[in-house]
Backbone as CSV, one residue per row, in Angstrom:
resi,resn,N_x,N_y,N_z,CA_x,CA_y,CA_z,C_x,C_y,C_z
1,UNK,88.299,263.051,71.536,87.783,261.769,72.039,88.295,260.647,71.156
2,UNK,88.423,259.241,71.797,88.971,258.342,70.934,88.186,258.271,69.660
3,UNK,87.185,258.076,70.065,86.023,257.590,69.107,86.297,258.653,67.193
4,UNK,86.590,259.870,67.534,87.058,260.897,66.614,88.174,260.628,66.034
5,UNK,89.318,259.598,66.637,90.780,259.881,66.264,90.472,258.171,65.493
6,UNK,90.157,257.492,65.850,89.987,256.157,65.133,89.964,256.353,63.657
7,UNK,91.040,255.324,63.316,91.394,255.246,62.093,90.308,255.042,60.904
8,UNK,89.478,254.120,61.341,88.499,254.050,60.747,87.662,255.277,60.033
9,UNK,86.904,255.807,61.306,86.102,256.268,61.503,86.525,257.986,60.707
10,UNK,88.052,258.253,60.898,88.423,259.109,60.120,88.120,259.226,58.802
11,UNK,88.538,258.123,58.075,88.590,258.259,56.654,86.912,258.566,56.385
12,UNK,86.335,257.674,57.190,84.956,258.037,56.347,84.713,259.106,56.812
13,UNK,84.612,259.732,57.946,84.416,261.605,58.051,84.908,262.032,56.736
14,UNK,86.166,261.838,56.561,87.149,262.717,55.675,87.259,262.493,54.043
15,UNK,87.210,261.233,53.834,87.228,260.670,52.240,85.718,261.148,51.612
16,UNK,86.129,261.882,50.366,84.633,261.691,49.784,85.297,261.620,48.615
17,UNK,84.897,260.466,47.859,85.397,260.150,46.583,84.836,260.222,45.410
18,UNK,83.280,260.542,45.852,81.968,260.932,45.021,82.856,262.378,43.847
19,UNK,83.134,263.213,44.564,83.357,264.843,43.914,84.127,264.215,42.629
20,UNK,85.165,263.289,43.111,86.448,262.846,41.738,85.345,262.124,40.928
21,UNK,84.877,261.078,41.078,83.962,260.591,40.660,83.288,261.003,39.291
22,UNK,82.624,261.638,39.857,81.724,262.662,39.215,82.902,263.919,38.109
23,UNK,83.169,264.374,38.602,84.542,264.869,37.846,84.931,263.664,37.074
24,UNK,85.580,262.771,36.814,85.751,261.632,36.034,84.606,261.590,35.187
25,UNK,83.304,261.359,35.639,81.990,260.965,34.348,82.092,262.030,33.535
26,UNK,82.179,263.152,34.052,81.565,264.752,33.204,82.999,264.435,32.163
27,UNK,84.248,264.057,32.365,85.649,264.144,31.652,85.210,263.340,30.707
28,UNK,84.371,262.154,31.154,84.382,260.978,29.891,83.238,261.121,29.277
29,UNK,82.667,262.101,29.250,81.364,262.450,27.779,82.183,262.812,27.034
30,UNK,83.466,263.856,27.623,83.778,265.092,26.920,84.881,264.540,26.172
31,UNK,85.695,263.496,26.463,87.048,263.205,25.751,86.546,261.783,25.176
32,UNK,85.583,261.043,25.549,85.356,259.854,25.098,84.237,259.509,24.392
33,UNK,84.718,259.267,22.698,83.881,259.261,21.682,83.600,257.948,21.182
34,UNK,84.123,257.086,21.330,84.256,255.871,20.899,83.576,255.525,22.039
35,UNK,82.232,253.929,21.434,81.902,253.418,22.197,82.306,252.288,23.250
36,UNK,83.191,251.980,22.156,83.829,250.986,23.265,84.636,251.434,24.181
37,UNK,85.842,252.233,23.890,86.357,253.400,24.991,85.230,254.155,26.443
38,UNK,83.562,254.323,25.976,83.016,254.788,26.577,82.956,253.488,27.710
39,UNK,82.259,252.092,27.273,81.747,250.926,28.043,83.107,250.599,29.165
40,UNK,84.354,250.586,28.414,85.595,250.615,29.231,85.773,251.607,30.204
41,UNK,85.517,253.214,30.311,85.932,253.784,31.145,84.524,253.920,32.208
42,UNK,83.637,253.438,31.689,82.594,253.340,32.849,82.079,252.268,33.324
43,UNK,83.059,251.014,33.094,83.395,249.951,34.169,84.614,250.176,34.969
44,UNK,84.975,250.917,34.869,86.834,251.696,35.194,85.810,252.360,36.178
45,UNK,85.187,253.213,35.662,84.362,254.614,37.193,83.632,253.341,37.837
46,UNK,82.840,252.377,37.078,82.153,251.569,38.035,83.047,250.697,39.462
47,UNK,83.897,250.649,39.054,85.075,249.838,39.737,85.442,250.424,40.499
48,UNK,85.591,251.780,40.388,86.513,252.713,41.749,85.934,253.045,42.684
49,UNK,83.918,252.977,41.987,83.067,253.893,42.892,82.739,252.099,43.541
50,UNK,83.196,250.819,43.189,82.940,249.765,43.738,83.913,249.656,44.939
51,UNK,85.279,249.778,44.652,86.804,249.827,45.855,86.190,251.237,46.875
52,UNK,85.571,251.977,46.631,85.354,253.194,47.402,84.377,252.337,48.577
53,UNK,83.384,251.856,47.680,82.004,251.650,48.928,82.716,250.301,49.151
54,UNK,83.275,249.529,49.259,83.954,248.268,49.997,84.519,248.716,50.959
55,UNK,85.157,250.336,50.436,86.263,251.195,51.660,85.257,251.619,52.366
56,UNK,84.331,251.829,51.917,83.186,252.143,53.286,82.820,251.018,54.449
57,UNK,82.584,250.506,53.668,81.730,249.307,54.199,82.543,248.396,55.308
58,UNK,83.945,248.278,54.542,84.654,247.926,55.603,84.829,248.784,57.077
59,UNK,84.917,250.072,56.549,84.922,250.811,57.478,83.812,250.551,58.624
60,UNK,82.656,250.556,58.131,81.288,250.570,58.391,81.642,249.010,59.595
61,UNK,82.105,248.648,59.150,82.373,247.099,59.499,82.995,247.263,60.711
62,UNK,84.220,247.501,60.684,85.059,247.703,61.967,84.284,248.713,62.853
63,UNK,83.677,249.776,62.451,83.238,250.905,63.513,82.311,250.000,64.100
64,UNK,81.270,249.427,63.138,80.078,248.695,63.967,80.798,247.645,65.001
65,UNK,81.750,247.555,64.482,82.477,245.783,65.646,83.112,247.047,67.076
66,UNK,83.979,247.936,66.911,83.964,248.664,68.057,83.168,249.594,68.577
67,UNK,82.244,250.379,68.002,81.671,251.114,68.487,80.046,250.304,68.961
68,UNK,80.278,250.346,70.137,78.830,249.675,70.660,77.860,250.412,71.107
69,UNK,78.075,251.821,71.095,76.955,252.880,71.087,76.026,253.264,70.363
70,UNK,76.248,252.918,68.908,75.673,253.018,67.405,74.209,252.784,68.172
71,UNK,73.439,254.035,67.359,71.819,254.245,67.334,71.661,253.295,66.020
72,UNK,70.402,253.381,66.492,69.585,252.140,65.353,69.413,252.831,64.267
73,UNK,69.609,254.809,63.775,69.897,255.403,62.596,71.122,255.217,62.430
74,UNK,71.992,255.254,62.968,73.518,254.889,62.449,73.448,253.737,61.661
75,UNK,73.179,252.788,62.616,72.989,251.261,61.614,72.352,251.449,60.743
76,UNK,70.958,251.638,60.579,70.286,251.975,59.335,71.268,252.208,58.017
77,UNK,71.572,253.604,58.698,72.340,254.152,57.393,74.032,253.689,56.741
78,UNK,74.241,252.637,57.762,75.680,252.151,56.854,74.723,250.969,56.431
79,UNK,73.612,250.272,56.951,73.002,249.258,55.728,72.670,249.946,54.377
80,UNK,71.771,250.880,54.501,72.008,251.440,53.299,72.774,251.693,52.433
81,UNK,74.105,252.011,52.909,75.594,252.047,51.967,75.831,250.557,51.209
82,UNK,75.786,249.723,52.318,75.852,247.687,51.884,74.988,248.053,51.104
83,UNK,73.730,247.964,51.120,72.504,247.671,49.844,73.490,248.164,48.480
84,UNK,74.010,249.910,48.660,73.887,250.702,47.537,75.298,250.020,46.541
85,UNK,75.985,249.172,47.690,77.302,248.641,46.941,76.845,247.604,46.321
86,UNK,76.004,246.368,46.856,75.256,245.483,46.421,75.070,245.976,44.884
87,UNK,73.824,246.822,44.829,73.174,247.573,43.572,74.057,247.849,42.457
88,UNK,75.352,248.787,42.932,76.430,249.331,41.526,76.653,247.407,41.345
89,UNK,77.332,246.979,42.334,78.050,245.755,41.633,77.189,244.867,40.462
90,UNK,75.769,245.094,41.123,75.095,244.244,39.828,74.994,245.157,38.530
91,UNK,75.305,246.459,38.536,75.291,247.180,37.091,76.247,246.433,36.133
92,UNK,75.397,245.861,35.068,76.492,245.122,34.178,76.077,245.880,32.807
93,UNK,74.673,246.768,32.331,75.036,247.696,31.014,75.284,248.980,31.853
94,UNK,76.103,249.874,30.663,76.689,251.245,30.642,75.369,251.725,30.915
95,UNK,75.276,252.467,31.730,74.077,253.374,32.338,74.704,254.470,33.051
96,UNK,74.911,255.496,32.535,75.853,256.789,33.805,75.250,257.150,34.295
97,UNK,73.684,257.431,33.457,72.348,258.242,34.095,72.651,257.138,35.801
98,UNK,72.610,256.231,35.973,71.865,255.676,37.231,73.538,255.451,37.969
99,UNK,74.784,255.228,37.241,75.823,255.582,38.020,76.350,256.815,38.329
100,UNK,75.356,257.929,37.688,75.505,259.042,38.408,74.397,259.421,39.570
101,UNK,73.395,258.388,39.097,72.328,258.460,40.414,73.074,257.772,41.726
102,UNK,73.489,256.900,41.345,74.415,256.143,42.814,75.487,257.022,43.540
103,UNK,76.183,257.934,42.553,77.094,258.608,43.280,76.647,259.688,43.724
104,UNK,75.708,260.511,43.308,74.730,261.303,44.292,74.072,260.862,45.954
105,UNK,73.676,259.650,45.120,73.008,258.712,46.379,74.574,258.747,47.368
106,UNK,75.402,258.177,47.306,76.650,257.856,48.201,76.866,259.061,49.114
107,UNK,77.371,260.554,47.881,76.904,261.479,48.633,76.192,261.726,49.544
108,UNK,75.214,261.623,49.382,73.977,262.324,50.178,74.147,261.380,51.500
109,UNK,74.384,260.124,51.055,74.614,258.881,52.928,75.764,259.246,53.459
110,UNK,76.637,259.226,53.218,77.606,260.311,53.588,78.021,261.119,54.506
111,UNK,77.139,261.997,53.885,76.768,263.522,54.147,75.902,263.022,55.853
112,UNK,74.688,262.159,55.585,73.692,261.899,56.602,74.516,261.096,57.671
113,UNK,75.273,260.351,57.932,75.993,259.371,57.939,76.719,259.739,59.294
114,UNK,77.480,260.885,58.450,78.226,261.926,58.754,77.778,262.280,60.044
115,UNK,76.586,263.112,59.859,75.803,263.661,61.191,75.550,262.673,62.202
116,UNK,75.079,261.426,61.574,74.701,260.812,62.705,75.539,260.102,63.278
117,UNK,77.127,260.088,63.212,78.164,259.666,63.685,78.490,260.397,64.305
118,UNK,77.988,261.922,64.171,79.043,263.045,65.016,78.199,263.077,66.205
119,UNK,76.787,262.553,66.131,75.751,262.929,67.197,75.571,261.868,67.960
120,UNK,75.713,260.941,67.618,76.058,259.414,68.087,76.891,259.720,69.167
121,UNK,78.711,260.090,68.890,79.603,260.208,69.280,79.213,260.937,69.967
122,UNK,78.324,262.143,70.132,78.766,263.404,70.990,77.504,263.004,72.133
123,UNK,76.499,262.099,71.483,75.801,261.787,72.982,76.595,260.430,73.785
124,UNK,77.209,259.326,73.223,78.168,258.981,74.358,79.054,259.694,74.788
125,UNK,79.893,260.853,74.012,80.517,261.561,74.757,80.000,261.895,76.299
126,UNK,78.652,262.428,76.299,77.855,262.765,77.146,77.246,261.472,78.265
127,UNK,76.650,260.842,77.711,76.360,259.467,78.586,77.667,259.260,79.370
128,UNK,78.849,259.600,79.008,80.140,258.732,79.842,80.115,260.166,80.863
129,UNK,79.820,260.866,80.118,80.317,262.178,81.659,79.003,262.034,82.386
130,UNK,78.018,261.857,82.061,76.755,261.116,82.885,77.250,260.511,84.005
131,UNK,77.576,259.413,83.362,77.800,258.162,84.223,78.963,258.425,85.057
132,UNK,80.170,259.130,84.513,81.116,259.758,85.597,80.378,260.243,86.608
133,UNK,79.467,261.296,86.420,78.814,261.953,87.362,78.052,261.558,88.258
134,UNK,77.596,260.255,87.751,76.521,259.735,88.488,77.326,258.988,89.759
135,UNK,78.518,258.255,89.229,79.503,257.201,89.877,80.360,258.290,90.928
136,UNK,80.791,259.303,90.792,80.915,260.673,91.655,80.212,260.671,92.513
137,UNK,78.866,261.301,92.223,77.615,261.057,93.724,77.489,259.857,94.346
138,UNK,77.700,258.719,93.515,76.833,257.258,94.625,78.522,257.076,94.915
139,UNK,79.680,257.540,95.067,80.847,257.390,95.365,80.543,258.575,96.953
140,UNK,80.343,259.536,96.667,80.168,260.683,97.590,78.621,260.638,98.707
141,UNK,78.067,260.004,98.000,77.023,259.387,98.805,77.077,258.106,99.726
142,UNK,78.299,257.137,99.196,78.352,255.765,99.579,79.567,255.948,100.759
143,UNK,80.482,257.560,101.034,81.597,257.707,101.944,80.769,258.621,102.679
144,UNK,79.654,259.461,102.404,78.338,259.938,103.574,77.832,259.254,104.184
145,UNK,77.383,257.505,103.837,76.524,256.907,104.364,77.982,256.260,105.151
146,UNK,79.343,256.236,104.664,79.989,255.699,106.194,80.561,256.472,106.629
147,UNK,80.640,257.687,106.633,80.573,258.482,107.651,79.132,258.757,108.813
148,UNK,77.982,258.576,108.022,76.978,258.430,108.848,77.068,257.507,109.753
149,UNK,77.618,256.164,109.369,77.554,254.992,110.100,78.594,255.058,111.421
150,UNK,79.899,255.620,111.173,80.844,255.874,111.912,80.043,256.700,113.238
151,UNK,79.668,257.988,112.550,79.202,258.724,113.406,78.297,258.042,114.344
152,UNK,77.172,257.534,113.730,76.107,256.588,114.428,77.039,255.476,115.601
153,UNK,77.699,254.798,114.721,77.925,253.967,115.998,78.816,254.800,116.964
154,UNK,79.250,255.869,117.219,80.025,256.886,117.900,79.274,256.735,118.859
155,UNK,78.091,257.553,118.286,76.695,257.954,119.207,76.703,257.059,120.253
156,UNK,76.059,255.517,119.368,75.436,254.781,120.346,76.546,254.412,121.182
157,UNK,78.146,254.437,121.126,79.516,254.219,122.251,79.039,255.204,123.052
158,UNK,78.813,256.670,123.101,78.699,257.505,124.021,77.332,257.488,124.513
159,UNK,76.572,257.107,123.929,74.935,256.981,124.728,75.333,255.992,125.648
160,UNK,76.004,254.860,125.145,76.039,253.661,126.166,77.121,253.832,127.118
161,UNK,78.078,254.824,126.895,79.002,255.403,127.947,78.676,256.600,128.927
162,UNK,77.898,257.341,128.371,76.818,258.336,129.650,75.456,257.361,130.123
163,UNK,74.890,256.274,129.763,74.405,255.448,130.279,74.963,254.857,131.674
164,UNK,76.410,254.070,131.146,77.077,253.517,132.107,77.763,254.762,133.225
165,UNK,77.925,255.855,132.902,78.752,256.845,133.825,77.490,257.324,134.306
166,UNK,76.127,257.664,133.903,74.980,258.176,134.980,74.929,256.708,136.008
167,UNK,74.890,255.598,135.528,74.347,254.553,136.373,75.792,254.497,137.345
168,UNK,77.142,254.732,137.042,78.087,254.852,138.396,77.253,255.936,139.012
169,UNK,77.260,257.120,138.567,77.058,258.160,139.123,76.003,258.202,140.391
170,UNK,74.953,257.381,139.766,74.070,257.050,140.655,73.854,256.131,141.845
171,UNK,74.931,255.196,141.603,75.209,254.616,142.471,76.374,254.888,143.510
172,UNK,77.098,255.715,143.200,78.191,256.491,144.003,77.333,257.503,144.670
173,UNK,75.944,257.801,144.597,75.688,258.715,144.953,74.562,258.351,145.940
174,UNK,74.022,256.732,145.877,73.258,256.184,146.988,73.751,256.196,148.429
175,UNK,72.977,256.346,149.333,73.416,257.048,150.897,73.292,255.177,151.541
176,UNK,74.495,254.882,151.741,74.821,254.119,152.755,74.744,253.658,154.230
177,UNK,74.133,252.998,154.852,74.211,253.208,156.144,74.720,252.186,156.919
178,UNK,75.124,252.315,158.487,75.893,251.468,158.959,75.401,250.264,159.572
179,UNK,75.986,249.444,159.798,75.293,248.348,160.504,74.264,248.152,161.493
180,UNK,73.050,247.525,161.437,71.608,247.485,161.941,72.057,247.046,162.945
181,UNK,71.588,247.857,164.061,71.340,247.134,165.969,69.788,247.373,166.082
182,UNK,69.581,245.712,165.978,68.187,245.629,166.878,67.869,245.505,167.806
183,UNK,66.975,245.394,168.917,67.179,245.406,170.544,65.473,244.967,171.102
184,UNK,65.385,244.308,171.340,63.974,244.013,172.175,64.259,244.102,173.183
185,UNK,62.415,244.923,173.496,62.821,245.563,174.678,61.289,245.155,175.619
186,UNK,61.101,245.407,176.753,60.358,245.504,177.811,59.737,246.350,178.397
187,UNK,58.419,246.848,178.888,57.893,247.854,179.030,57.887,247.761,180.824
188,UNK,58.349,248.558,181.442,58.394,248.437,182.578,57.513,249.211,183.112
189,UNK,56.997,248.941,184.397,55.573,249.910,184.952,55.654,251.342,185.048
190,UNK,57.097,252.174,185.117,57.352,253.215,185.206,57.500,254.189,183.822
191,UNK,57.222,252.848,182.964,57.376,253.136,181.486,58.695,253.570,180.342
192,UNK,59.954,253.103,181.477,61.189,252.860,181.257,61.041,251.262,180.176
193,UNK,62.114,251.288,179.098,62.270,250.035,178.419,63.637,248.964,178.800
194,UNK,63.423,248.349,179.199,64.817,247.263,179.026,64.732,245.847,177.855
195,UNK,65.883,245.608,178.310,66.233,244.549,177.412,65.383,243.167,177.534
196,UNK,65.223,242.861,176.340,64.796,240.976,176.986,64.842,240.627,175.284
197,UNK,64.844,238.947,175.897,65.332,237.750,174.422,63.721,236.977,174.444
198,UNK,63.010,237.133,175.184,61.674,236.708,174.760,60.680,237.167,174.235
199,UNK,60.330,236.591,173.817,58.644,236.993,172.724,57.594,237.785,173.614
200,UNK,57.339,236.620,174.536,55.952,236.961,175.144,56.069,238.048,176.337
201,UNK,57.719,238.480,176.620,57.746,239.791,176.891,58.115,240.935,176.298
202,UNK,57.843,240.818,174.939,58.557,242.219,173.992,57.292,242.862,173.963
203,UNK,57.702,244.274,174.170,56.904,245.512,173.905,57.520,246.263,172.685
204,UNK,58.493,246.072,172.430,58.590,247.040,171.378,60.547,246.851,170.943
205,UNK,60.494,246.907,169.449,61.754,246.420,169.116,62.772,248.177,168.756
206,UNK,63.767,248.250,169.341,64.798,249.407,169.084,65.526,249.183,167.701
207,UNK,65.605,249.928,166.761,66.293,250.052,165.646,67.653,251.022,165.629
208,UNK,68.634,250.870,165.562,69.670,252.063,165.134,70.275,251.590,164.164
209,UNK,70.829,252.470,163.382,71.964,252.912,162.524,72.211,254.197,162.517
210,UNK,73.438,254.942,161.600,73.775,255.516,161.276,73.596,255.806,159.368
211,UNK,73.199,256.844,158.609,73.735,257.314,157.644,74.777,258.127,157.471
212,UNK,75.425,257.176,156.602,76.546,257.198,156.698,76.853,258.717,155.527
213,UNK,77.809,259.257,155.179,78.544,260.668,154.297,78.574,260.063,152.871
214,UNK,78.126,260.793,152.242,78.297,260.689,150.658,78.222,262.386,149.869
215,UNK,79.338,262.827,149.888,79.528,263.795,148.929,79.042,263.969,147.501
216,UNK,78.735,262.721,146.871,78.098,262.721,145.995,76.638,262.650,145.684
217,UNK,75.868,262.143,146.992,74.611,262.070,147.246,74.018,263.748,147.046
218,UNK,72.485,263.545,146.625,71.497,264.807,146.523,71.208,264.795,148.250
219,UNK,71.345,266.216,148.311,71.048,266.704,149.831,69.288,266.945,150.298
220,UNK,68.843,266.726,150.603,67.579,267.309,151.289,66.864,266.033,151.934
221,UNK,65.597,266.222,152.047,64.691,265.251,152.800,64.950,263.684,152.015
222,UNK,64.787,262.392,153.247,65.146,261.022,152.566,64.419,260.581,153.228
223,UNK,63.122,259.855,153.054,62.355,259.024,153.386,62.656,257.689,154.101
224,UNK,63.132,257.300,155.278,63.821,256.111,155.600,62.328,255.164,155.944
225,UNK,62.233,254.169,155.261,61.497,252.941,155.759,62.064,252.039,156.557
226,UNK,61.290,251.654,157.864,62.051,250.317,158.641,61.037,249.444,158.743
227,UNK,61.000,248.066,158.371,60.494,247.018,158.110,60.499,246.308,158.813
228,UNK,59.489,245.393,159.978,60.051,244.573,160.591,58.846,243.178,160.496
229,UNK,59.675,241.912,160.275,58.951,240.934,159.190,59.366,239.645,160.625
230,UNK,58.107,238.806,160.318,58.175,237.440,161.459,58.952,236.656,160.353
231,UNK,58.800,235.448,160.951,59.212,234.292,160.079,58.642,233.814,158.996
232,UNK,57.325,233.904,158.588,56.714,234.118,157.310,56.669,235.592,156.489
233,UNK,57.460,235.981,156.787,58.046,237.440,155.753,56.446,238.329,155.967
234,UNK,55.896,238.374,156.850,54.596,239.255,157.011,54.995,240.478,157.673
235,UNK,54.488,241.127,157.943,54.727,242.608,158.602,54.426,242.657,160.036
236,UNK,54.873,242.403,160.892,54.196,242.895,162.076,53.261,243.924,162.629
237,UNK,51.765,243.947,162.701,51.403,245.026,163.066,51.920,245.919,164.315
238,UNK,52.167,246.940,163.971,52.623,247.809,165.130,51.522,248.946,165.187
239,UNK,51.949,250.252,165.709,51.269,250.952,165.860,51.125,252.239,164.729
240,UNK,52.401,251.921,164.167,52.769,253.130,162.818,52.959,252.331,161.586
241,UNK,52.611,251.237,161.825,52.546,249.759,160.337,51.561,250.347,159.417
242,UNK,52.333,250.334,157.888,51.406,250.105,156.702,51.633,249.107,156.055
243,UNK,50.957,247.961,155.835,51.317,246.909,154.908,50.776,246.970,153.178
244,UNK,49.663,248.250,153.182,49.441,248.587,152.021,50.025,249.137,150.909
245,UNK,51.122,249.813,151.407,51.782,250.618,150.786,52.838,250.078,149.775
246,UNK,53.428,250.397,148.693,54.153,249.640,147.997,55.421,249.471,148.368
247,UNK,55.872,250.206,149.569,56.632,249.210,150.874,56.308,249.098,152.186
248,UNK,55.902,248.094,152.615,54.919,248.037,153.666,56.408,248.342,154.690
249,UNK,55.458,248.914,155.753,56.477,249.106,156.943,55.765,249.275,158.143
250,UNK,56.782,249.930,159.458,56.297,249.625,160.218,56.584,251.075,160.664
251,UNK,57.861,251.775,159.914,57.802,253.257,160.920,58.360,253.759,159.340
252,UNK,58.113,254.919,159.672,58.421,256.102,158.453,59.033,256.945,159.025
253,UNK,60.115,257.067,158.634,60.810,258.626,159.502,61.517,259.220,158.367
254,UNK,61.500,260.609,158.035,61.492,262.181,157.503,62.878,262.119,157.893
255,UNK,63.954,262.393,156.833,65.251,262.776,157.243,65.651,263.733,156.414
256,UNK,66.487,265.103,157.202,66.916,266.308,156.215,68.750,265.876,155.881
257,UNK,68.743,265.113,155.163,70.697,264.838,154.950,71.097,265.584,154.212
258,UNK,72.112,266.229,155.136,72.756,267.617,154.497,74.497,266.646,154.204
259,UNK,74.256,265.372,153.333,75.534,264.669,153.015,76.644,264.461,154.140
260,UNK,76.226,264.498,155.783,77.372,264.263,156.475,76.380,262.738,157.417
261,UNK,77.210,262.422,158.614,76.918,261.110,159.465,76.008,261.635,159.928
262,UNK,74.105,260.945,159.577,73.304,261.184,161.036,72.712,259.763,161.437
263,UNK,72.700,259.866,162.320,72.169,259.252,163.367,70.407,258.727,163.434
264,UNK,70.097,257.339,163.069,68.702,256.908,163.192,68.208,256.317,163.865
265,UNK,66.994,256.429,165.161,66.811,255.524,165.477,65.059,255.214,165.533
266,UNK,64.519,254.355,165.199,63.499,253.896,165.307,62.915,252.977,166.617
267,UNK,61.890,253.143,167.032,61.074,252.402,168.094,59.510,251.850,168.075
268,UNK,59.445,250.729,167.818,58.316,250.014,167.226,57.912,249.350,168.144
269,UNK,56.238,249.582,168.810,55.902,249.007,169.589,54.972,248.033,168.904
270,UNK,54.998,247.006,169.466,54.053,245.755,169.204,53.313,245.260,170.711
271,UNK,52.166,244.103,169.998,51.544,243.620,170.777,52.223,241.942,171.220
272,UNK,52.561,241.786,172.180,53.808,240.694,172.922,52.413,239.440,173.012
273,UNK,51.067,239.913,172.566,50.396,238.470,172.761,50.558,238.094,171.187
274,UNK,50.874,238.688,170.112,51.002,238.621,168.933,52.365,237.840,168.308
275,UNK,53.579,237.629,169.455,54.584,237.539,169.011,55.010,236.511,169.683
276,UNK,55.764,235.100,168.994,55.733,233.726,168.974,56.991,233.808,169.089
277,UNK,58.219,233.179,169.802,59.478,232.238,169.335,59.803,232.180,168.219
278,UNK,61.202,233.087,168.011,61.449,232.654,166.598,62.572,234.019,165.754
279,UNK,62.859,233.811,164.995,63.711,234.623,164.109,62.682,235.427,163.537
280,UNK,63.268,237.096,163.773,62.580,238.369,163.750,63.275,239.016,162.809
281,UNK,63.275,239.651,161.719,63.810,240.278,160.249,63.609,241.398,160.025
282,UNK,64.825,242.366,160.101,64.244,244.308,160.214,65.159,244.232,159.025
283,UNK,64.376,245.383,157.747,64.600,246.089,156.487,64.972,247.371,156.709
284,UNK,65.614,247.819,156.241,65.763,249.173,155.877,65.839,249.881,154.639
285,UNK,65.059,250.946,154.459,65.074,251.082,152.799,65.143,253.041,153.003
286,UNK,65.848,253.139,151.864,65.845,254.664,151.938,65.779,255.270,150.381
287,UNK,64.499,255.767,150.714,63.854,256.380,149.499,63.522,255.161,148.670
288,UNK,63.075,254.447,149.152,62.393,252.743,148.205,63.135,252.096,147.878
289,UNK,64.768,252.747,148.372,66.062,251.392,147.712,66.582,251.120,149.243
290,UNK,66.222,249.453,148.937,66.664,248.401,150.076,68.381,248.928,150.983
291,UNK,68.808,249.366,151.562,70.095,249.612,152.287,70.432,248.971,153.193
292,UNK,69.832,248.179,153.882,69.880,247.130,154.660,69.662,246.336,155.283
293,UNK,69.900,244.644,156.157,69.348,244.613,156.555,69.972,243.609,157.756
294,UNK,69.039,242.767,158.919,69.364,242.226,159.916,68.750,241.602,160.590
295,UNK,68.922,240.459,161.800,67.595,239.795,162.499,68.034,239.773,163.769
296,UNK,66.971,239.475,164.315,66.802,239.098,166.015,66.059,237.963,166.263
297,UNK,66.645,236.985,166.922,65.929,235.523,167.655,65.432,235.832,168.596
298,UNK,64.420,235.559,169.210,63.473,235.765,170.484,63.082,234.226,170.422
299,UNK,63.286,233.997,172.166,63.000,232.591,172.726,61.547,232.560,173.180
């Protein structure tokens, strides 16, 4: 990891300058008899073990300026090193007893220093493969949620495209019929009907069409309604009239369409003292959907 190969951060893993150190004091009891020779070579050790912890500290310095992971024991413990350099520098009498206490002390931060740089390092090591991992899933989660979305709006194209293809379907499949002939007619004494254009002789109005072929239409029974309405859109009472019904009519006729041309005709008798001059309006509806429609004027 970078953090391991940094120049810095090497030397202080690796430098321990304490061991020479110390090796140096134990040399200068043993070869150095003279006092003044003594005060000289242990401002000489004071000095090196001073360039050593500056070499720390600097160190300490740069790692803290790049490394922005540092636990609040890391910091701790390179302040402690600053304090301990602080401390030697103010040693101004020969004291080894306590400059050998300092270089123990250096040791030992070091040593602690040590650990908590390697553990430092090895939990960002970890936090970054964390966070890789984490940025992986909400990466793999964030191309699920548009694939979800893709899919979704798929859906709703084909919901709204078997929507639109049932509603052709259904309408390719409504039964058509042919053009309405209405016919007023006359009740003759023999009980034969003929034709007539007046009111106050109609007995009863003739309906035809044809249903017309639809291959696509459902085959079986079709309810045909025929409607026949005055000039205020009312119903004419007849003799087979419901105006209650939620399509009022006037005849109901039962049809078995086996999908080819049949043939309809309706015959609606009315009362001719009931029926005024005027434009006459026949509906046709099959199975409750309107299919057509047409009028007759009577004078």
């Amino acid at each position: 990891m970078k953090a391991l190969n940094n120049t810095s951060l090497s030397k202080f893993l690796k430098f321990s300058p304490v061991i020479l150190l110390v090796s140096l004091i134990i040399y200068s009891f043993k070869t150095h008899e003279n006092k003044n020779q003594l005060e000289n070579e242990f401002f000489k050790e004071k000095k090196i073990l001073e360039k050593e912890l500056d070499k720390i500290v600097a160190d300490y310095k740069e790692i803290r300026t790049k490394k922005k992971w540092l636990t609040k024991r890391v910091i701790t413990g390179m302040n402690k090193i600053i304090a301990l350099k602080d401390s030697v520098k103010k040693m101004e009498k020969v004291n080894y007893d306590l400059l050998f206490k300092y270089s123990l002390k250096v040791t030992k931060l070091e040593r602690e220093n040590r650990k908590l740089f390697l553990k430092a390092e090895s939990l960002d090591r970890e936090n970054k493969r964390l966070r890789k991992e984490n940025n992986d899933v909400k990466n793999q989660l964030e191309a699920g949620e548009k694939s979800y979305n893709s899919l979704l709006a798929k859906n709703k194209k084909l919901t709204a495209e078997e929507r639109e293809l049932k509603r052709k379907v259904s309408i390719a499949g409504n039964i058509k019929i042919s053009g309405i002939q209405v016919q007023a007619l006359k009740e003759r004494n023999n009980g034969k009907y003929t034709s007539t254009s007046r009111s106050r002789k109609t007995d009863a109005f003739k309906i035809k069409f044809d249903m017309l072929p639809n291959q696509v239409a459902s085959m079986g029974k079709k309810q045909v309604y025929v409607q026949l309405l005055d000039k205020n859109e009312e119903v004419i009472p007849s003799e087979r009239s419901d105006a209650n019904k939620e399509i009022a009519y006037n005849d109901l006729i039962n049809v078995n369409y086996d999908k080819e041309k049949i043939g309809v005709v309706s015959l609606i008798s009315v009362d001719r003292t009931q029926l005024t001059k005027g434009k006459y309006t026949v509906n046709v509806f099959i199975d409750k959907r309107k299919v057509g429609e047409t009028s007759i004027s009577l004078r």
